[in-house]
JSON list of C-alpha atoms in Angstrom, two decimals:
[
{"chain": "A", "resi": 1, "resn": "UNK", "atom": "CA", "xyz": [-6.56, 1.63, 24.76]},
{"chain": "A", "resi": 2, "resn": "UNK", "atom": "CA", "xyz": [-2.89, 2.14, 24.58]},
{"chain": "A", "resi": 3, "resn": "UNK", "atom": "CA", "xyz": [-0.20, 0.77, 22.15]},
{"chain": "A", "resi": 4, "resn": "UNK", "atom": "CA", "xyz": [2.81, -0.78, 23.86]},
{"chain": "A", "resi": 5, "resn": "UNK", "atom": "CA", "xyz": [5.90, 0.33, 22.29]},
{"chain": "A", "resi": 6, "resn": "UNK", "atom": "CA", "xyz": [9.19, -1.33, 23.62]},
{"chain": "A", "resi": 7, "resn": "UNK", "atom": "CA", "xyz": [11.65, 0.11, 20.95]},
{"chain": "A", "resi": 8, "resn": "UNK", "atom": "CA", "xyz": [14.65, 1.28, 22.64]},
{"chain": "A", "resi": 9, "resn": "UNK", "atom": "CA", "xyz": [13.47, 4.62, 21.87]},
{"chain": "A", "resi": 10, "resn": "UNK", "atom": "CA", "xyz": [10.21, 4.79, 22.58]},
{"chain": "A", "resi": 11, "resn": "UNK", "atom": "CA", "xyz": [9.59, 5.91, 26.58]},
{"chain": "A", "resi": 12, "resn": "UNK", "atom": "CA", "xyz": [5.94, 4.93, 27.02]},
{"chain": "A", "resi": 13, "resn": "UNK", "atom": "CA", "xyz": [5.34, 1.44, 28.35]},
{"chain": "A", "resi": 14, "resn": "UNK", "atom": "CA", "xyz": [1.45, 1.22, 28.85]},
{"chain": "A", "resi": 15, "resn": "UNK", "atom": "CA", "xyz": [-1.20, -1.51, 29.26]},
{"chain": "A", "resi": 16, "resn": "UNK", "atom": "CA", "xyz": [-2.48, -3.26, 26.35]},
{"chain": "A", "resi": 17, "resn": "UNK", "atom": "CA", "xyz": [-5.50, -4.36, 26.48]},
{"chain": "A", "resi": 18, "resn": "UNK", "atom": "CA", "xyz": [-7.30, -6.77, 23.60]},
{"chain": "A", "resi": 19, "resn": "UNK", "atom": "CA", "xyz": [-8.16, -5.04, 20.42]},
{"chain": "A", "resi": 20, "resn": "UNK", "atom": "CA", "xyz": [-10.91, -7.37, 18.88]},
{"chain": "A", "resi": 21, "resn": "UNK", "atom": "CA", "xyz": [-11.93, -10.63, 21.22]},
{"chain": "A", "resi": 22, "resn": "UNK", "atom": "CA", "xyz": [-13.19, -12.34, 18.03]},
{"chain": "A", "resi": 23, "resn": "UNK", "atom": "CA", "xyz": [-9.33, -12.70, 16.78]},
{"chain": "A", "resi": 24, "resn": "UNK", "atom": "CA", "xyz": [-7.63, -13.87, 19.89]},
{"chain": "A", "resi": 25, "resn": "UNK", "atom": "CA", "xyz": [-3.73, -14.20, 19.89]},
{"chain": "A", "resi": 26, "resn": "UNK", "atom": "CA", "xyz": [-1.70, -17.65, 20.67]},
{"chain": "A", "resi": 27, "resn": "UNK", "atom": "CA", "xyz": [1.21, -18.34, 22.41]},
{"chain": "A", "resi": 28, "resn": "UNK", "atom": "CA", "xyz": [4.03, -16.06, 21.28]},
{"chain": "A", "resi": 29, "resn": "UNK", "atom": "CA", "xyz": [6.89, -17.06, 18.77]},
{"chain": "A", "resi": 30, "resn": "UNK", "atom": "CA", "xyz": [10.46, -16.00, 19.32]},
{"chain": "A", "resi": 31, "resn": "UNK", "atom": "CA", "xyz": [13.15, -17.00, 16.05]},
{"chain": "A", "resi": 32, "resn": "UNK", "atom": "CA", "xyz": [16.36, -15.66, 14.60]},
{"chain": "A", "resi": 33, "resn": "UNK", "atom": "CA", "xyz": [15.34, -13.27, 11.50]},
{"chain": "A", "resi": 34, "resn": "UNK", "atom": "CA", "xyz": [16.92, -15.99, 8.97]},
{"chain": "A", "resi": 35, "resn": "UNK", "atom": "CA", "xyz": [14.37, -18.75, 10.16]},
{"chain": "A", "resi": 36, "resn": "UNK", "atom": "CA", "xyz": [11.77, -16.43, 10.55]},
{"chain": "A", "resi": 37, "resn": "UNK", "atom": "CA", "xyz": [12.02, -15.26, 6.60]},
{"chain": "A", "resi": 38, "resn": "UNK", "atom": "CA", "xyz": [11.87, -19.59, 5.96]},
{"chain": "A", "resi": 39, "resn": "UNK", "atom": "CA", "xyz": [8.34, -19.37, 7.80]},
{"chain": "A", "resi": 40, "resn": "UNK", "atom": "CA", "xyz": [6.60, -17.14, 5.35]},
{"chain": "A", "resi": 41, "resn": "UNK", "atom": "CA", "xyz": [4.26, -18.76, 3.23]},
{"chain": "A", "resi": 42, "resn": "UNK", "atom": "CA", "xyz": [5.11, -18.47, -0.75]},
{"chain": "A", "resi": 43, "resn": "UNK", "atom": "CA", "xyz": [2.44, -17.12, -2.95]},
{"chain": "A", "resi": 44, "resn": "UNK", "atom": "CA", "xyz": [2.03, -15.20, -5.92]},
{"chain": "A", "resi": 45, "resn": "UNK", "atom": "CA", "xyz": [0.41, -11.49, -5.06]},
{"chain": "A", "resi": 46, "resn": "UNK", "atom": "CA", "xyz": [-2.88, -10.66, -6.96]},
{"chain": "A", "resi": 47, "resn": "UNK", "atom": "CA", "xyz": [-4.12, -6.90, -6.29]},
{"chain": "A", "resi": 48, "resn": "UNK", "atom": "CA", "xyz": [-7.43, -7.68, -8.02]},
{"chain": "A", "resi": 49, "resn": "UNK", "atom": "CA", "xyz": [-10.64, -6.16, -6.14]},
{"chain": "A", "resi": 50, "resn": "UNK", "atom": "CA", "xyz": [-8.55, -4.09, -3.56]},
{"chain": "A", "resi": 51, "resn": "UNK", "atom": "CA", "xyz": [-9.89, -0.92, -2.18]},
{"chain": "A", "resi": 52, "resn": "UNK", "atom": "CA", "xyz": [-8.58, 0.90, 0.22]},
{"chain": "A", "resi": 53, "resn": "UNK", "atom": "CA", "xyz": [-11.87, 1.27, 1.96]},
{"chain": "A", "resi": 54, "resn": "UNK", "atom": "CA", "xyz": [-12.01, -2.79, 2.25]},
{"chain": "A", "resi": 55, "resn": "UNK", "atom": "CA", "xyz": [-10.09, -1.99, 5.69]},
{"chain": "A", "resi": 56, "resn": "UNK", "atom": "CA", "xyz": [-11.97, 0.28, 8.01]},
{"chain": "A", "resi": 57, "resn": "UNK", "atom": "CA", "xyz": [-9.20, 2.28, 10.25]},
{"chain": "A", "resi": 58, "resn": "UNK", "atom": "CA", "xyz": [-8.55, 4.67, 12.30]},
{"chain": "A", "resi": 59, "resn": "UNK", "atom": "CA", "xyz": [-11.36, 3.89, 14.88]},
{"chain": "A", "resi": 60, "resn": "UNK", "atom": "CA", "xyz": [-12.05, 4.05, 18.22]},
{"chain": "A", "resi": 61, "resn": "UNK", "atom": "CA", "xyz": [-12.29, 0.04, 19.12]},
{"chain": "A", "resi": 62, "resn": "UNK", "atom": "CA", "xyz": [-12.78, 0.56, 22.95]},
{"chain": "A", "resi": 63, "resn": "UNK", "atom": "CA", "xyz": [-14.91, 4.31, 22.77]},
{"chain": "A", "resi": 64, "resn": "UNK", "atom": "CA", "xyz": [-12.08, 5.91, 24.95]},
{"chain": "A", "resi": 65, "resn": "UNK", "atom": "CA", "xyz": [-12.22, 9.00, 22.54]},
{"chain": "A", "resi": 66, "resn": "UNK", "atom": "CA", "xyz": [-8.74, 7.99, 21.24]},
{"chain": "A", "resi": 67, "resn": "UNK", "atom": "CA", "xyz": [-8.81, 6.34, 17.54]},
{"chain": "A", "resi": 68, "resn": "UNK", "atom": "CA", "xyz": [-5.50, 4.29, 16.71]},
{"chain": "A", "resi": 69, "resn": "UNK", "atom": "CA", "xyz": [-3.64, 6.85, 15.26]},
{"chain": "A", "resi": 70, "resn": "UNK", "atom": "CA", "xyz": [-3.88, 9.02, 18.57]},
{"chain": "A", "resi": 71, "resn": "UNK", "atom": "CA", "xyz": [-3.38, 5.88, 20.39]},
{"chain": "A", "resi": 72, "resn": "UNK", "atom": "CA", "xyz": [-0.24, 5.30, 18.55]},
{"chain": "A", "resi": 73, "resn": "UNK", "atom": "CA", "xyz": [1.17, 9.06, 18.89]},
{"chain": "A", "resi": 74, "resn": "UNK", "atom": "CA", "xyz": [0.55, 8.76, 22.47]},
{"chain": "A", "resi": 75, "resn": "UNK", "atom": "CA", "xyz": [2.27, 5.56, 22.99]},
{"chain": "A", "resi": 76, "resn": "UNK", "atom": "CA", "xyz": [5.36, 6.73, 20.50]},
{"chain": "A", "resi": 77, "resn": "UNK", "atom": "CA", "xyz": [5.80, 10.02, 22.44]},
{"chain": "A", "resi": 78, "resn": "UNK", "atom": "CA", "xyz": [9.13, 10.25, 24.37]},
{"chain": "A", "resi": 79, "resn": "UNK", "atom": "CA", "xyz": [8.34, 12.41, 26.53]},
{"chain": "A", "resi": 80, "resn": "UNK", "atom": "CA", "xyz": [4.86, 13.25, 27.94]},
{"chain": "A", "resi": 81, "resn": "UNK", "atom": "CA", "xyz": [2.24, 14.37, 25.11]},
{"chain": "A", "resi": 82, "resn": "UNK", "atom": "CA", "xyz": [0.01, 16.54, 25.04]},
{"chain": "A", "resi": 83, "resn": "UNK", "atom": "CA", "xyz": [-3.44, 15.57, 24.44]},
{"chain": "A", "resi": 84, "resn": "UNK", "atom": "CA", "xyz": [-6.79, 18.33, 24.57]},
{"chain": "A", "resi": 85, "resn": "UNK", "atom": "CA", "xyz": [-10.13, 17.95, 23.94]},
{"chain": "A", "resi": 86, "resn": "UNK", "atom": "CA", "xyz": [-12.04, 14.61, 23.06]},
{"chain": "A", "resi": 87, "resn": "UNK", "atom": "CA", "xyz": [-8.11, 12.81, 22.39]},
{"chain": "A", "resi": 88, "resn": "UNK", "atom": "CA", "xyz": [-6.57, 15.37, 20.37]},
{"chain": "A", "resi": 89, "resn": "UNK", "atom": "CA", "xyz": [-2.87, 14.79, 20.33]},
{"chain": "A", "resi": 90, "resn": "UNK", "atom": "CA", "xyz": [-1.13, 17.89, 19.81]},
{"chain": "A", "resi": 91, "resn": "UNK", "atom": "CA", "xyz": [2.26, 18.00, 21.31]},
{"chain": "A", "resi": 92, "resn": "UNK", "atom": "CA", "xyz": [4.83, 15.44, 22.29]},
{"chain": "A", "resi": 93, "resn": "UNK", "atom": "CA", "xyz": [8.42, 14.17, 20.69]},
{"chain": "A", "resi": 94, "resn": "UNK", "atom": "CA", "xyz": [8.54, 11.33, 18.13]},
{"chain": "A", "resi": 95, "resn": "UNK", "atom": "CA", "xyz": [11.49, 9.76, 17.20]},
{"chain": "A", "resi": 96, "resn": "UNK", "atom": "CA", "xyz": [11.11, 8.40, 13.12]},
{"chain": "A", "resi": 97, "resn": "UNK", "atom": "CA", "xyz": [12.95, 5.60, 13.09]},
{"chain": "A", "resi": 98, "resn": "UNK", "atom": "CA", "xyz": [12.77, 4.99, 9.17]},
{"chain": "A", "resi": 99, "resn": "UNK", "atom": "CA", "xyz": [15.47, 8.16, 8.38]},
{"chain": "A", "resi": 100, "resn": "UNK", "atom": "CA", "xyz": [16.43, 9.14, 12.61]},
{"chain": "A", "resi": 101, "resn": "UNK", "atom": "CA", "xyz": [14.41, 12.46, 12.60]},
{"chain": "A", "resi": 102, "resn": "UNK", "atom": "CA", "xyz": [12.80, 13.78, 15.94]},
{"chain": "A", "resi": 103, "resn": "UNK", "atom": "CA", "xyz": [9.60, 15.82, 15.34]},
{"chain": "A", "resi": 104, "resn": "UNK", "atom": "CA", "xyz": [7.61, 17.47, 18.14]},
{"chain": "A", "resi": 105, "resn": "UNK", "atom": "CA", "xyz": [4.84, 18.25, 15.96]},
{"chain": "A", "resi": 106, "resn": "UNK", "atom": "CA", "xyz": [2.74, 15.52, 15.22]},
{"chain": "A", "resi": 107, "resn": "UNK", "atom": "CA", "xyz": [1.81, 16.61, 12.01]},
{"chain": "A", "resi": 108, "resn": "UNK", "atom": "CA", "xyz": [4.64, 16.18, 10.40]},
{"chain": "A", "resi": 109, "resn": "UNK", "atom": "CA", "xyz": [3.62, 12.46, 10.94]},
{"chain": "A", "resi": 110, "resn": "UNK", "atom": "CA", "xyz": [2.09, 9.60, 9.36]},
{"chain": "A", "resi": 111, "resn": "UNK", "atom": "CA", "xyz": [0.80, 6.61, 11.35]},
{"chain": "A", "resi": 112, "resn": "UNK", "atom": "CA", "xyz": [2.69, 3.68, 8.95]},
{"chain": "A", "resi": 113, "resn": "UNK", "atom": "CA", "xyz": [1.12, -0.11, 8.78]},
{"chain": "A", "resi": 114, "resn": "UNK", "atom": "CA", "xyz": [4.16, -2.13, 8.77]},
{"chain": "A", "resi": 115, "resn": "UNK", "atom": "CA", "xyz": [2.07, -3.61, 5.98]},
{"chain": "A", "resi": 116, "resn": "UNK", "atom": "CA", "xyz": [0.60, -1.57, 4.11]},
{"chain": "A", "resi": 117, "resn": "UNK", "atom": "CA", "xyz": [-3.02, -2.24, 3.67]},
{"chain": "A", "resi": 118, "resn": "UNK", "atom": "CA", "xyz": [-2.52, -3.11, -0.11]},
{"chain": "A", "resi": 119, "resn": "UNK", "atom": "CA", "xyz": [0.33, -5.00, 0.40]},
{"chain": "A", "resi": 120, "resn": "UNK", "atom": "CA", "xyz": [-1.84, -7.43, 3.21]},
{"chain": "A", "resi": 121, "resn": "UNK", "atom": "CA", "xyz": [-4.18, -7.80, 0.35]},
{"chain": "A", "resi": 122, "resn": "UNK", "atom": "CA", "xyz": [-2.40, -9.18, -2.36]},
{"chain": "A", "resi": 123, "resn": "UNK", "atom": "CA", "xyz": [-0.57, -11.58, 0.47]},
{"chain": "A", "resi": 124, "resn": "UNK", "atom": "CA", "xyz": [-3.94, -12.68, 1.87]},
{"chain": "A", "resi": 125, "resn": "UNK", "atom": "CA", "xyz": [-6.11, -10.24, 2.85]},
{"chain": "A", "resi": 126, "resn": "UNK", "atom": "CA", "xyz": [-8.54, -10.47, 0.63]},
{"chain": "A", "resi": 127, "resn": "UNK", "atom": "CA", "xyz": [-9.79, -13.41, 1.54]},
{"chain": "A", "resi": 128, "resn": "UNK", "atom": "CA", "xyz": [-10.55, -11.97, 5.07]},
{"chain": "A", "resi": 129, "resn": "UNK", "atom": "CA", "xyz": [-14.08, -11.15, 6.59]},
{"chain": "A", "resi": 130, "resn": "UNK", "atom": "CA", "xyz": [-14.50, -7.41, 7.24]},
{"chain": "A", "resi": 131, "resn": "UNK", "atom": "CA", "xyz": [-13.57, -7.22, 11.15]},
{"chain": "A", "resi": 132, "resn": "UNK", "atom": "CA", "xyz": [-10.64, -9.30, 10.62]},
{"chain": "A", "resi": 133, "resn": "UNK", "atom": "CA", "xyz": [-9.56, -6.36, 8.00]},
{"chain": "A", "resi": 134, "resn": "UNK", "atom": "CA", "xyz": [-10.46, -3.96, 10.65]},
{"chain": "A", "resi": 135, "resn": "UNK", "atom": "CA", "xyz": [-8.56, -5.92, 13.19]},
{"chain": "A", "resi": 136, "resn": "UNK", "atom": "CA", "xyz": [-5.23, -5.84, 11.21]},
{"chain": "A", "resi": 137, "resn": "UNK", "atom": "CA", "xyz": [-5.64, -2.58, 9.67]},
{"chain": "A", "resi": 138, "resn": "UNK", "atom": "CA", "xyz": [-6.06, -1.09, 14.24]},
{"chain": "A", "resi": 139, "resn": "UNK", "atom": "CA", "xyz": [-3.57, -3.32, 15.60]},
{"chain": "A", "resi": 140, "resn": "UNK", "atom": "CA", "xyz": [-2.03, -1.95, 18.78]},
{"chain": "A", "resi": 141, "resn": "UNK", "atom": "CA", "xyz": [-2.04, -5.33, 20.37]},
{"chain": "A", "resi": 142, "resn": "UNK", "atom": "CA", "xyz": [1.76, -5.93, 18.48]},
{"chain": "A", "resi": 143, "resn": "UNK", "atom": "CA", "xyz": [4.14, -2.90, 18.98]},
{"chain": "A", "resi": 144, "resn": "UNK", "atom": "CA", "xyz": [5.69, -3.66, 15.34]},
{"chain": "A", "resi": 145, "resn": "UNK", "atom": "CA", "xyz": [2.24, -3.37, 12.79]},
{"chain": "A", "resi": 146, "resn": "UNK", "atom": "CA", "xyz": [1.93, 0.37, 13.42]},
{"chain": "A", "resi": 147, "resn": "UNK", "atom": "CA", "xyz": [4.27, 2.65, 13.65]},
{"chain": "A", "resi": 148, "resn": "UNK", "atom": "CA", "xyz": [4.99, 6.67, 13.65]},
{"chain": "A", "resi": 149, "resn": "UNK", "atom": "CA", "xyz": [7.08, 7.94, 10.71]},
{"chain": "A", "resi": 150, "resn": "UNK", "atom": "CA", "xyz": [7.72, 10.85, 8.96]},
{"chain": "A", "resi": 151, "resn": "UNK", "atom": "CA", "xyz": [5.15, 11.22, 6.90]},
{"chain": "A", "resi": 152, "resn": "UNK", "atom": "CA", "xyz": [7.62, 12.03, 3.31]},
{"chain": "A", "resi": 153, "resn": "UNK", "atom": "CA", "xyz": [9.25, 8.68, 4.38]},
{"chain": "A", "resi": 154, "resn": "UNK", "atom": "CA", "xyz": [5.65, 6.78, 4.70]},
{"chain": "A", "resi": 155, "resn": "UNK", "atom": "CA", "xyz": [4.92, 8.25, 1.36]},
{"chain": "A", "resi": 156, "resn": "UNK", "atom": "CA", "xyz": [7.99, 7.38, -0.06]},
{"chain": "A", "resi": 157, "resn": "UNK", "atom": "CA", "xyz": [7.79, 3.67, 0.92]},
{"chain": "A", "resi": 158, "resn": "UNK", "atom": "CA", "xyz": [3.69, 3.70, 0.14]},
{"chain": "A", "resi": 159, "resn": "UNK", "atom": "CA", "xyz": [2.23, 0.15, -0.65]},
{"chain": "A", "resi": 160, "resn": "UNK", "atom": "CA", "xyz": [6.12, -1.00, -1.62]},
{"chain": "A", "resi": 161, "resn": "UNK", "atom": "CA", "xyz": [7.82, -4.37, 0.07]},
{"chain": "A", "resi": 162, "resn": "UNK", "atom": "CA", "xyz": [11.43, -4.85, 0.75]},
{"chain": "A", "resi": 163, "resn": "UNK", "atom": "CA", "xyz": [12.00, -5.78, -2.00]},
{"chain": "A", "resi": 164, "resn": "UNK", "atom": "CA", "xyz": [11.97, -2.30, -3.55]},
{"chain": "A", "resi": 165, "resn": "UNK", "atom": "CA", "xyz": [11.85, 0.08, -0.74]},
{"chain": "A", "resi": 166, "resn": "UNK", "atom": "CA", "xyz": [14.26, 0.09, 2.74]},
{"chain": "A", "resi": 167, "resn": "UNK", "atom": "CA", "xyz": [14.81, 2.83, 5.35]},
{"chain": "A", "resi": 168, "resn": "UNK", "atom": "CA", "xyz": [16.61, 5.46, 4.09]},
{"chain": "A", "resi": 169, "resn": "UNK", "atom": "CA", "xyz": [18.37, 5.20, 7.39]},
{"chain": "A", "resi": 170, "resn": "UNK", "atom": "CA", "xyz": [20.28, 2.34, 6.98]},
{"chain": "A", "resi": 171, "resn": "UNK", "atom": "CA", "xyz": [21.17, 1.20, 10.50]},
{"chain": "A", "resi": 172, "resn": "UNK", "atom": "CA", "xyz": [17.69, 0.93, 10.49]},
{"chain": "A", "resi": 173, "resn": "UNK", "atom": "CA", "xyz": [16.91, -1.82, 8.33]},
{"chain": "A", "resi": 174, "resn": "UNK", "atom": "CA", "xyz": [17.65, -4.76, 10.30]},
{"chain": "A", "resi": 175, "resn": "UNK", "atom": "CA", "xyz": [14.44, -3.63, 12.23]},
{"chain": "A", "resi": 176, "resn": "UNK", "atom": "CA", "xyz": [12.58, -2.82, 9.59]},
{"chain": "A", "resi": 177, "resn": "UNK", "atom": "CA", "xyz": [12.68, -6.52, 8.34]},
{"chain": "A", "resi": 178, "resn": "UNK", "atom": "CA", "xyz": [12.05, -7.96, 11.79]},
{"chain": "A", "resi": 179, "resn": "UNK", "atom": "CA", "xyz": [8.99, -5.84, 11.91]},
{"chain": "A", "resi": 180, "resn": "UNK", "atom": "CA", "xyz": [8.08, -7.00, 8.34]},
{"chain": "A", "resi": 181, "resn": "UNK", "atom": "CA", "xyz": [8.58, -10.17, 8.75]},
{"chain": "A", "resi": 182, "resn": "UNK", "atom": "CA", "xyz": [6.73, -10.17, 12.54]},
{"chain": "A", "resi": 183, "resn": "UNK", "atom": "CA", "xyz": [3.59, -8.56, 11.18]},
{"chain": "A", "resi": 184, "resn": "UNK", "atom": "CA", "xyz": [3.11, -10.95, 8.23]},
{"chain": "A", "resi": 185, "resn": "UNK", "atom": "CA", "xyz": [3.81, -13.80, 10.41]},
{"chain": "A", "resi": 186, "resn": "UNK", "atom": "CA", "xyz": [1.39, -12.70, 12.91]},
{"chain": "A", "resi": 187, "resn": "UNK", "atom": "CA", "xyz": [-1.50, -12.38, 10.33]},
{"chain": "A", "resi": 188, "resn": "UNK", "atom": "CA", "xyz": [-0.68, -15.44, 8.16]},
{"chain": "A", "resi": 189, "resn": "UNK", "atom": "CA", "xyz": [0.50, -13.27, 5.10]},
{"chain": "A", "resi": 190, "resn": "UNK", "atom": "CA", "xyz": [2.14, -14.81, 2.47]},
{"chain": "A", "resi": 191, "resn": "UNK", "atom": "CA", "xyz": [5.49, -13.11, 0.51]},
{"chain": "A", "resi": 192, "resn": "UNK", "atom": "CA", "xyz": [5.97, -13.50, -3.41]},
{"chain": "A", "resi": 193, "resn": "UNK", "atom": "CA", "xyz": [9.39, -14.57, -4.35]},
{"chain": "A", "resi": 194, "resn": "UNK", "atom": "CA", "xyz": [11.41, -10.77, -5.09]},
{"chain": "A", "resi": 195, "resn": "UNK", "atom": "CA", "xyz": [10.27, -10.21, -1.34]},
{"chain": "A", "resi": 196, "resn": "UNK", "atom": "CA", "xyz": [11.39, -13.52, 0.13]},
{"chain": "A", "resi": 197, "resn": "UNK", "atom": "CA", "xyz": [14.72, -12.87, -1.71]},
{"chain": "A", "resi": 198, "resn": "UNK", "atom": "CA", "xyz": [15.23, -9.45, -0.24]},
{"chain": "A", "resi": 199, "resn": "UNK", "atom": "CA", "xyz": [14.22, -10.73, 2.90]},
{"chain": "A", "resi": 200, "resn": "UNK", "atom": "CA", "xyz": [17.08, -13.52, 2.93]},
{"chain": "A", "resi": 201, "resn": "UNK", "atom": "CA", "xyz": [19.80, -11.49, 1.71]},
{"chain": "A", "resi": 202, "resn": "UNK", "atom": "CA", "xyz": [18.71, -8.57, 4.60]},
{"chain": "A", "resi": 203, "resn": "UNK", "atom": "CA", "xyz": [18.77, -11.40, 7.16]},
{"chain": "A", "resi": 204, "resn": "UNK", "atom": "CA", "xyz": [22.34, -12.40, 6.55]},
{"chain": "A", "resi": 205, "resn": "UNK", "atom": "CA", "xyz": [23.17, -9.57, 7.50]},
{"chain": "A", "resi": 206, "resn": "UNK", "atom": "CA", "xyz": [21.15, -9.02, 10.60]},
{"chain": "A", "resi": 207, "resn": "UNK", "atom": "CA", "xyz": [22.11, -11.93, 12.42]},
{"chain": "A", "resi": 208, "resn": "UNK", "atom": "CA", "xyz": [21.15, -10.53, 16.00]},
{"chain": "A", "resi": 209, "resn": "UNK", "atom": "CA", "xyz": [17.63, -9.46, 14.92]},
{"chain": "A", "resi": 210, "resn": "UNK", "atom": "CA", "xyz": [14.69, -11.66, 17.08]},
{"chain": "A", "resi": 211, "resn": "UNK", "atom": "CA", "xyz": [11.27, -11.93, 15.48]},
{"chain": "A", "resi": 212, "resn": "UNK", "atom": "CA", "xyz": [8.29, -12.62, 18.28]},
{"chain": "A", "resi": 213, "resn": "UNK", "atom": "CA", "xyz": [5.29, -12.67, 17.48]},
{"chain": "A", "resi": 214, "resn": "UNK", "atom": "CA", "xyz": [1.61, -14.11, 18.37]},
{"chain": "A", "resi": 215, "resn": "UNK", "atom": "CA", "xyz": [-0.28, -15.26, 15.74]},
{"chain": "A", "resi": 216, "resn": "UNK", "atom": "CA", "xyz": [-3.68, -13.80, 15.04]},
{"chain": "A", "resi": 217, "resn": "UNK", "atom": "CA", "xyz": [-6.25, -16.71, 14.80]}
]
């Protein structure tokens, strides 16, 4: 299975088949970044009971050898990667969009959940059944949940919302909230009110930013 990545940098533009049939997608969404940031459910965030281990990722949903990060690298690659063995990515060109660095080792590379796993927990997420966590935490059926970054900038940002972390690129930030706000719409996650504030004052300034998404039932 391949990620479909339609950023304007990204080159690959691949098939995308179904991730997990047992959390089919509706009809898509499409609204200005302002309205979209109204959508998002209001809830206090409760970290209580979370372990990282509570989402299983990194697998291999449809046994093609390639696990969702390689999935992702191969989709992100600019130009053609190169993959060996049983889906070993080891070559290719990655463009981080978080701070505008190219790497051409993927290495230097994490694999970022728009969400972090932590964060989908205290917005909802714990109230999931297993697959579903499994389902969020390998989503390549929504070009914005996963994404490659360098990894200093994914470990910079760690389990932190917008409302205390951004891009240190800051012509990238727009995106970065439209990708926020996508993922959590597509999963049902709720926002606490610091984020929903930072998420407002980010939109009035990004007032040609889309958000589509399909909800995840």
């Amino acid at each position: 299975m391949i990620k479909k990545t339609v950023r304007g940098l990204a080159a690959a533009a691949l098939t995308v088949l179904p991730l997990f049939s047992a959390t089919p997608a509706q009809a898509a969404e499409s609204l200005p970044l302002a309205d979209a940031v109204q959508q998002l459910p209001l809830a206090d965030e409760s970290r209580e009971g979370y372990q990282r281990t509570s989402f299983k990722h990194w697998v291999d949903a449809d046994r093609d050898s390639c696990n969702t990060r390689m999935e992702v690298l191969i989709a992100e690659s600019r130009v053609e990667p190169t993959v060996v063995d049983r889906c070993k990515v080891v070559a290719g060109e990655w463009y981080s969009y978080y701070d505008g660095v190219t790497l051409t080792a993927p290495g230097g590379l994490d694999i970022d959940h728009m969400v972090p796993l932590a964060e989908a927990w205290d917005s909802g997420a714990s109230a999931w059944s297993a697959d579903r966590r499994e389902a969020y935490a390998n989503d390549l059926d929504a070009e914005r949940s996963l994404v490659a970054v360098t990894a200093r900038t994914n470990r910079s940002k760690s389990d932190q919302d917008p409302a205390t972390w951004l891009p240190p690129l800051a012509d990238a930030r727009c995106t970065y909230a439209t990708d926020w706000v996508s993922t959590k719409l597509r999963w049902g996650l709720s926002v606490d009110q610091a984020e929903a504030d930072a998420l407002a004052v980010l939109a009035e300034g990004c007032g040609q930013e889309t958000v589509e998404y399909e909800s995840v039932n």
